[in-house]
PDB file of C-alpha atoms in Angstrom:
ATOM      1  CA  MET A   1     -12.725 -24.185  27.278  1.00 56.00           C
ATOM      2  CA  THR A   2      -8.993 -24.200  28.074  1.00 66.00           C
ATOM      3  CA  ARG A   3      -7.087 -21.281  29.559  1.00 65.00           C
ATOM      4  CA  SER A   4      -5.195 -20.743  26.297  1.00 61.00           C
ATOM      5  CA  THR A   5      -8.486 -20.569  24.386  1.00 67.00           C
ATOM      6  CA  GLN A   6      -9.865 -18.097  26.895  1.00 68.00           C
ATOM      7  CA  ALA A   7      -6.724 -15.975  26.617  1.00 67.00           C
ATOM      8  CA  VAL A   8      -6.993 -15.919  22.829  1.00 69.00           C
ATOM      9  CA  GLY A   9     -10.654 -14.968  23.081  1.00 75.00           C
ATOM     10  CA  VAL A  10      -9.885 -12.086  25.430  1.00 79.00           C
ATOM     11  CA  ALA A  11      -7.024 -10.871  23.207  1.00 77.00           C
ATOM     12  CA  VAL A  12      -9.250 -10.938  20.125  1.00 81.00           C
ATOM     13  CA  LEU A  13     -12.022  -9.069  21.942  1.00 85.00           C
ATOM     14  CA  VAL A  14      -9.580  -6.410  23.114  1.00 86.00           C
ATOM     15  CA  ALA A  15      -8.149  -6.064  19.586  1.00 84.00           C
ATOM     16  CA  ALA A  16     -11.620  -5.749  18.058  1.00 88.00           C
ATOM     17  CA  LEU A  17     -12.783  -3.150  20.578  1.00 88.00           C
ATOM     18  CA  GLY A  18      -9.518  -1.258  20.222  1.00 86.00           C
ATOM     19  CA  LEU A  19      -9.840  -1.207  16.446  1.00 86.00           C
ATOM     20  CA  VAL A  20     -13.431   0.052  16.579  1.00 88.00           C
ATOM     21  CA  ALA A  21     -12.540   2.777  19.074  1.00 86.00           C
ATOM     22  CA  LEU A  22      -9.460   3.832  17.108  1.00 87.00           C
ATOM     23  CA  THR A  23     -11.389   3.984  13.840  1.00 86.00           C
ATOM     24  CA  VAL A  24     -14.158   6.097  15.393  1.00 88.00           C
ATOM     25  CA  VAL A  25     -11.589   8.567  16.737  1.00 86.00           C
ATOM     26  CA  VAL A  26      -9.795   8.751  13.383  1.00 87.00           C
ATOM     27  CA  VAL A  27     -13.000   9.282  11.412  1.00 84.00           C
ATOM     28  CA  ARG A  28     -14.246  11.993  13.773  1.00 82.00           C
ATOM     29  CA  HIS A  29     -11.024  13.766  14.706  1.00 77.00           C
ATOM     30  CA  GLU A  30      -8.479  12.753  12.030  1.00 73.00           C
ATOM     31  CA  ALA A  31      -5.615  12.684  14.556  1.00 74.00           C
ATOM     32  CA  VAL A  32      -5.231  10.571  17.700  1.00 82.00           C
ATOM     33  CA  GLY A  33      -3.837  12.813  20.431  1.00 81.00           C
ATOM     34  CA  VAL A  34      -0.336  12.123  21.686  1.00 85.00           C
ATOM     35  CA  LEU A  35       0.130   9.133  19.366  1.00 86.00           C
ATOM     36  CA  ASP A  36      -0.290  11.094  16.142  1.00 89.00           C
ATOM     37  CA  GLY A  37       1.138  14.290  17.566  1.00 88.00           C
ATOM     38  CA  THR A  38       3.923  14.148  20.134  1.00 90.00           C
ATOM     39  CA  PHE A  39       5.174  10.648  19.301  1.00 93.00           C
ATOM     40  CA  ARG A  40       5.176  11.199  15.549  1.00 92.00           C
ATOM     41  CA  ASP A  41       6.912  14.574  15.878  1.00 91.00           C
ATOM     42  CA  TRP A  42       9.581  12.976  18.078  1.00 94.00           C
ATOM     43  CA  VAL A  43      10.226  10.217  15.531  1.00 94.00           C
ATOM     44  CA  ILE A  44      10.584  12.638  12.627  1.00 93.00           C
ATOM     45  CA  ALA A  45      12.822  14.950  14.670  1.00 92.00           C
ATOM     46  CA  HIS A  46      15.266  12.080  15.256  1.00 91.00           C
ATOM     47  CA  ARG A  47      15.836  11.103  11.630  1.00 93.00           C
ATOM     48  CA  ASN A  48      19.424  10.551  10.524  1.00 92.00           C
ATOM     49  CA  GLY A  49      21.170   9.235   7.436  1.00 89.00           C
ATOM     50  CA  ALA A  50      22.123   5.754   8.631  1.00 92.00           C
ATOM     51  CA  LEU A  51      18.747   5.091  10.252  1.00 94.00           C
ATOM     52  CA  THR A  52      16.952   6.309   7.153  1.00 95.00           C
ATOM     53  CA  HIS A  53      18.670   3.625   5.059  1.00 95.00           C
ATOM     54  CA  VAL A  54      17.525   0.973   7.545  1.00 96.00           C
ATOM     55  CA  MET A  55      13.955   2.279   7.512  1.00 96.00           C
ATOM     56  CA  VAL A  56      13.810   2.380   3.711  1.00 96.00           C
ATOM     57  CA  GLY A  57      15.034  -1.218   3.609  1.00 96.00           C
ATOM     58  CA  ALA A  58      12.451  -2.268   6.194  1.00 96.00           C
ATOM     59  CA  THR A  59       9.614  -0.613   4.318  1.00 96.00           C
ATOM     60  CA  ARG A  60      10.701  -2.259   1.053  1.00 96.00           C
ATOM     61  CA  PHE A  61      10.720  -5.652   2.733  1.00 96.00           C
ATOM     62  CA  GLY A  62       7.224  -4.956   4.070  1.00 95.00           C
ATOM     63  CA  SER A  63       5.812  -3.924   0.692  1.00 95.00           C
ATOM     64  CA  THR A  64       3.083  -5.994  -0.929  1.00 94.00           C
ATOM     65  CA  PRO A  65       5.285  -7.301  -3.792  1.00 95.00           C
ATOM     66  CA  SER A  66       7.995  -8.418  -1.341  1.00 96.00           C
ATOM     67  CA  LEU A  67       5.523 -10.128   0.964  1.00 96.00           C
ATOM     68  CA  ILE A  68       3.873 -11.882  -1.987  1.00 96.00           C
ATOM     69  CA  VAL A  69       7.275 -13.390  -2.816  1.00 97.00           C
ATOM     70  CA  VAL A  70       7.819 -14.353   0.834  1.00 96.00           C
ATOM     71  CA  ALA A  71       4.368 -15.952   1.079  1.00 96.00           C
ATOM     72  CA  LEU A  72       4.691 -17.899  -2.168  1.00 96.00           C
ATOM     73  CA  ALA A  73       8.239 -19.060  -1.432  1.00 96.00           C
ATOM     74  CA  SER A  74       7.207 -20.169   2.049  1.00 95.00           C
ATOM     75  CA  ALA A  75       4.139 -21.994   0.718  1.00 96.00           C
ATOM     76  CA  ILE A  76       6.256 -23.874  -1.826  1.00 96.00           C
ATOM     77  CA  TRP A  77       8.786 -24.802   0.841  1.00 95.00           C
ATOM     78  CA  LEU A  78       6.064 -26.017   3.215  1.00 93.00           C
ATOM     79  CA  THR A  79       4.496 -28.069   0.446  1.00 94.00           C
ATOM     80  CA  ARG A  80       7.833 -29.689  -0.364  1.00 94.00           C
ATOM     81  CA  LEU A  81       8.096 -30.631   3.308  1.00 91.00           C
ATOM     82  CA  GLY A  82       4.762 -32.404   3.034  1.00 90.00           C
ATOM     83  CA  ARG A  83       2.859 -29.662   4.876  1.00 90.00           C
ATOM     84  CA  ARG A  84       0.392 -28.848   2.110  1.00 92.00           C
ATOM     85  CA  GLY A  85      -2.257 -27.640   4.509  1.00 91.00           C
ATOM     86  CA  ASP A  86       0.147 -25.121   6.016  1.00 92.00           C
ATOM     87  CA  GLY A  87       1.216 -23.964   2.564  1.00 93.00           C
ATOM     88  CA  LEU A  88      -2.396 -23.453   1.533  1.00 94.00           C
ATOM     89  CA  LEU A  89      -3.088 -21.546   4.746  1.00 94.00           C
ATOM     90  CA  VAL A  90      -0.224 -19.146   4.013  1.00 95.00           C
ATOM     91  CA  VAL A  91      -1.387 -18.542   0.429  1.00 95.00           C
ATOM     92  CA  LEU A  92      -5.049 -18.030   1.248  1.00 94.00           C
ATOM     93  CA  GLY A  93      -4.393 -16.016   4.390  1.00 94.00           C
ATOM     94  CA  ALA A  94      -2.000 -13.694   2.583  1.00 94.00           C
ATOM     95  CA  ALA A  95      -4.175 -13.362  -0.528  1.00 94.00           C
ATOM     96  CA  GLY A  96      -7.195 -12.454   1.567  1.00 93.00           C
ATOM     97  CA  ILE A  97      -5.482  -9.693   3.501  1.00 92.00           C
ATOM     98  CA  PHE A  98      -3.874  -8.264   0.357  1.00 93.00           C
ATOM     99  CA  LEU A  99      -7.464  -7.592  -0.782  1.00 92.00           C
ATOM    100  CA  VAL A 100      -8.873  -6.473   2.564  1.00 91.00           C
ATOM    101  CA  GLY A 101      -6.308  -3.713   3.197  1.00 91.00           C
ATOM    102  CA  PRO A 102      -7.108  -1.533   0.160  1.00 92.00           C
ATOM    103  CA  VAL A 103     -10.841  -1.919   0.805  1.00 93.00           C
ATOM    104  CA  LEU A 104     -10.439  -0.597   4.350  1.00 92.00           C
ATOM    105  CA  LYS A 105      -8.465   2.380   3.044  1.00 93.00           C
ATOM    106  CA  VAL A 106     -11.272   3.352   0.685  1.00 92.00           C
ATOM    107  CA  PHE A 107     -13.833   2.922   3.451  1.00 89.00           C
ATOM    108  CA  VAL A 108     -12.094   5.340   5.857  1.00 89.00           C
ATOM    109  CA  GLU A 109     -10.525   7.727   3.291  1.00 88.00           C
ATOM    110  CA  ARG A 110      -7.970   9.234   5.650  1.00 90.00           C
ATOM    111  CA  PRO A 111      -5.405  11.582   4.047  1.00 91.00           C
ATOM    112  CA  ARG A 112      -1.718  10.872   4.596  1.00 91.00           C
ATOM    113  CA  PRO A 113       0.601  13.282   6.432  1.00 90.00           C
ATOM    114  CA  SER A 114       1.922  16.263   4.484  1.00 87.00           C
ATOM    115  CA  LEU A 115       3.968  15.419   1.384  1.00 85.00           C
ATOM    116  CA  SER A 116       6.720  17.697   2.660  1.00 83.00           C
ATOM    117  CA  GLU A 117       7.446  15.097   5.366  1.00 86.00           C
ATOM    118  CA  HIS A 118       7.629  12.088   3.016  1.00 89.00           C
ATOM    119  CA  ILE A 119      11.019  10.491   2.494  1.00 90.00           C
ATOM    120  CA  VAL A 120       9.422   8.078   0.010  1.00 88.00           C
ATOM    121  CA  PHE A 121       6.510   9.105  -2.189  1.00 84.00           C
ATOM    122  CA  VAL A 122       3.143   7.453  -1.653  1.00 87.00           C
ATOM    123  CA  ASN A 123      -0.168   8.486  -3.186  1.00 84.00           C
ATOM    124  CA  SER A 124      -3.092   6.647  -1.587  1.00 88.00           C
ATOM    125  CA  TRP A 125      -5.313   6.769   1.478  1.00 92.00           C
ATOM    126  CA  SER A 126      -3.553   6.355   4.804  1.00 92.00           C
ATOM    127  CA  TYR A 127      -5.698   4.263   7.179  1.00 93.00           C
ATOM    128  CA  PRO A 128      -4.818   1.531   7.927  1.00 93.00           C
ATOM    129  CA  SER A 129      -1.167   0.997   7.069  1.00 95.00           C
ATOM    130  CA  VAL A 130      -1.111  -1.851   4.556  1.00 96.00           C
ATOM    131  CA  HIS A 131       2.571  -2.463   5.250  1.00 96.00           C
ATOM    132  CA  SER A 132       1.787  -3.011   8.929  1.00 96.00           C
ATOM    133  CA  LEU A 133      -1.288  -5.097   8.167  1.00 96.00           C
ATOM    134  CA  ASN A 134       0.301  -7.326   5.544  1.00 96.00           C
ATOM    135  CA  SER A 135       3.497  -7.899   7.510  1.00 96.00           C
ATOM    136  CA  MET A 136       1.532  -8.784  10.635  1.00 96.00           C
ATOM    137  CA  VAL A 137      -0.454 -11.396   8.705  1.00 96.00           C
ATOM    138  CA  VAL A 138       2.233 -12.918   6.476  1.00 96.00           C
ATOM    139  CA  LEU A 139       4.989 -12.958   9.089  1.00 96.00           C
ATOM    140  CA  GLY A 140       2.478 -13.898  11.773  1.00 95.00           C
ATOM    141  CA  LEU A 141       1.351 -16.931   9.803  1.00 95.00           C
ATOM    142  CA  LEU A 142       4.935 -18.023   9.197  1.00 95.00           C
ATOM    143  CA  VAL A 143       6.027 -17.496  12.794  1.00 94.00           C
ATOM    144  CA  VAL A 144       3.112 -19.420  14.283  1.00 91.00           C
ATOM    145  CA  LEU A 145       3.652 -22.278  11.846  1.00 92.00           C
ATOM    146  CA  ALA A 146       7.400 -22.235  12.488  1.00 90.00           C
ATOM    147  CA  LEU A 147       6.806 -22.631  16.219  1.00 87.00           C
ATOM    148  CA  ARG A 148       5.389 -26.107  15.676  1.00 81.00           C
ATOM    149  CA  GLY A 149       7.609 -28.677  17.293  1.00 74.00           C
ATOM    150  CA  ARG A 150      10.026 -26.074  18.675  1.00 73.00           C
ATOM    151  CA  THR A 151      10.625 -25.548  22.363  1.00 76.00           C
ATOM    152  CA  GLY A 152      12.722 -23.416  24.646  1.00 80.00           C
ATOM    153  CA  ARG A 153      15.310 -21.096  23.119  1.00 85.00           C
ATOM    154  CA  ALA A 154      14.487 -21.920  19.486  1.00 84.00           C
ATOM    155  CA  ARG A 155      10.852 -21.019  20.071  1.00 86.00           C
ATOM    156  CA  ALA A 156      11.817 -17.742  21.740  1.00 89.00           C
ATOM    157  CA  VAL A 157      14.209 -16.816  18.919  1.00 92.00           C
ATOM    158  CA  VAL A 158      11.667 -17.469  16.161  1.00 90.00           C
ATOM    159  CA  ALA A 159       8.966 -15.487  17.955  1.00 91.00           C
ATOM    160  CA  SER A 160      11.326 -12.606  18.754  1.00 93.00           C
ATOM    161  CA  VAL A 161      12.557 -12.273  15.167  1.00 94.00           C
ATOM    162  CA  GLY A 162       8.989 -12.224  13.865  1.00 94.00           C
ATOM    163  CA  VAL A 163       7.868  -9.599  16.374  1.00 95.00           C
ATOM    164  CA  LEU A 164      10.893  -7.393  15.725  1.00 96.00           C
ATOM    165  CA  LEU A 165      10.355  -7.485  11.952  1.00 97.00           C
ATOM    166  CA  VAL A 166       6.698  -6.538  12.276  1.00 97.00           C
ATOM    167  CA  LEU A 167       7.533  -3.689  14.667  1.00 97.00           C
ATOM    168  CA  LEU A 168      10.371  -2.453  12.448  1.00 97.00           C
ATOM    169  CA  ILE A 169       8.199  -2.383   9.330  1.00 97.00           C
ATOM    170  CA  GLY A 170       5.426  -0.528  11.117  1.00 96.00           C
ATOM    171  CA  PHE A 171       7.829   1.966  12.687  1.00 96.00           C
ATOM    172  CA  SER A 172       9.445   2.614   9.302  1.00 96.00           C
ATOM    173  CA  ARG A 173       6.150   3.933   7.928  1.00 96.00           C
ATOM    174  CA  VAL A 174       5.980   6.602  10.628  1.00 96.00           C
ATOM    175  CA  TYR A 175       9.693   7.395  10.346  1.00 96.00           C
ATOM    176  CA  LEU A 176       9.432   7.878   6.575  1.00 95.00           C
ATOM    177  CA  GLY A 177       6.556  10.314   7.096  1.00 93.00           C
ATOM    178  CA  VAL A 178       3.977   8.427   5.045  1.00 94.00           C
ATOM    179  CA  HIS A 179       1.725   7.249   7.875  1.00 95.00           C
ATOM    180  CA  TRP A 180       0.250   8.424  11.135  1.00 94.00           C
ATOM    181  CA  PRO A 181       1.134   6.137  14.068  1.00 95.00           C
ATOM    182  CA  SER A 182      -2.557   5.290  14.451  1.00 94.00           C
ATOM    183  CA  ASP A 183      -2.525   3.930  10.874  1.00 95.00           C
ATOM    184  CA  VAL A 184       0.183   1.498  11.910  1.00 96.00           C
ATOM    185  CA  LEU A 185      -1.625   0.520  15.107  1.00 95.00           C
ATOM    186  CA  ALA A 186      -4.823  -0.098  13.136  1.00 94.00           C
ATOM    187  CA  GLY A 187      -2.927  -2.292  10.674  1.00 95.00           C
ATOM    188  CA  TRP A 188      -1.590  -4.422  13.510  1.00 96.00           C
ATOM    189  CA  LEU A 189      -5.029  -4.771  15.111  1.00 94.00           C
ATOM    190  CA  VAL A 190      -6.680  -5.814  11.847  1.00 94.00           C
ATOM    191  CA  GLY A 191      -3.806  -8.225  11.305  1.00 94.00           C
ATOM    192  CA  VAL A 192      -4.371  -9.882  14.687  1.00 92.00           C
ATOM    193  CA  LEU A 193      -8.057 -10.318  13.894  1.00 92.00           C
ATOM    194  CA  TRP A 194      -7.284 -11.748  10.451  1.00 93.00           C
ATOM    195  CA  LEU A 195      -4.769 -14.205  11.888  1.00 92.00           C
ATOM    196  CA  THR A 196      -7.402 -15.359  14.352  1.00 90.00           C
ATOM    197  CA  ILE A 197      -9.864 -15.934  11.513  1.00 89.00           C
ATOM    198  CA  CYS A 198      -7.244 -17.861   9.520  1.00 90.00           C
ATOM    199  CA  PHE A 199      -6.310 -20.224  12.324  1.00 87.00           C
ATOM    200  CA  THR A 200      -9.914 -20.636  13.465  1.00 86.00           C
ATOM    201  CA  VAL A 201     -10.928 -21.723   9.979  1.00 86.00           C
ATOM    202  CA  ALA A 202      -7.860 -23.979   9.783  1.00 84.00           C
ATOM    203  CA  ASN A 203      -8.865 -25.555  13.087  1.00 81.00           C
ATOM    204  CA  LEU A 204     -12.388 -26.191  11.859  1.00 80.00           C
ATOM    205  CA  MET A 205     -11.170 -27.650   8.575  1.00 77.00           C
ATOM    206  CA  SER A 206      -8.694 -29.831  10.436  1.00 73.00           C
ATOM    207  CA  GLY A 207     -11.413 -31.120  12.735  1.00 67.00           C
ATOM    208  CA  ASN A 208     -13.731 -31.876   9.847  1.00 62.00           C
ATOM    209  CA  SER A 209     -11.030 -33.744   7.932  1.00 57.00           C
ATOM    210  CA  GLY A 210      -9.954 -35.736  10.972  1.00 48.00           C
ATOM    211  CA  THR A 211      -6.278 -34.840  10.462  1.00 43.00           C
ATOM    212  CA  SER A 212      -3.803 -32.836  12.466  1.00 42.00           C
ATOM    213  CA  GLY A 213      -4.303 -29.919  10.074  1.00 44.00           C
ATOM    214  CA  THR A 214      -2.356 -26.726   9.875  1.00 43.00           C
ATOM    215  CA  VAL A 215      -2.641 -25.378  13.373  1.00 39.00           C
ATOM    216  CA  PRO A 216       0.557 -25.659  15.399  1.00 39.00           C
ATOM    217  CA  GLU A 217       0.603 -27.699  18.557  1.00 37.00           C
ATOM    218  CA  GLU A 218       0.543 -25.827  21.835  1.00 34.00           C
TER     219      GLU A 218
END
């Protein structure tokens, strides 16, 4: 087992344990201490007109319809480049998580923050944040695949843009008052686990087919 494989294994274990612990706290106590209290109150207290426009735009970009378009467009582009396996990975990975998110919401049944704090109206269960989950998976898939063959500054730029977009989308849900911060954190954790499943399966399929597959080179 290589060091990179060990590191991934440790990261996945930490994410899984963190998700379980977070979910238990949410189910039993509804709010998660400083994260859902002090931090959230600070974010809402610092709303302003210009920032609100940015947050609304970020949350629209992270919506399921927008990410479906991004995933499909990316899959078509990858296929045209001759990377059919990568295109299929994006489609299947995105489609799977679009189904998983709503199921998790129904399982936990956590109410959203008070409607009086909503800048945009949402009427569904709160945990986990589907915007955070879907953006982590769709953008995560695209970023990892885009890193193939890139080195140095280009690699850093691609990774940084992907991370910033995911963080911005998640933060926007708290800023707009429609999610608890722990909802967003849970979405990211589930997203990391789903990405691991996607690339693990892609690795196995690649090995069985005897081709280079869809997993980017390290």
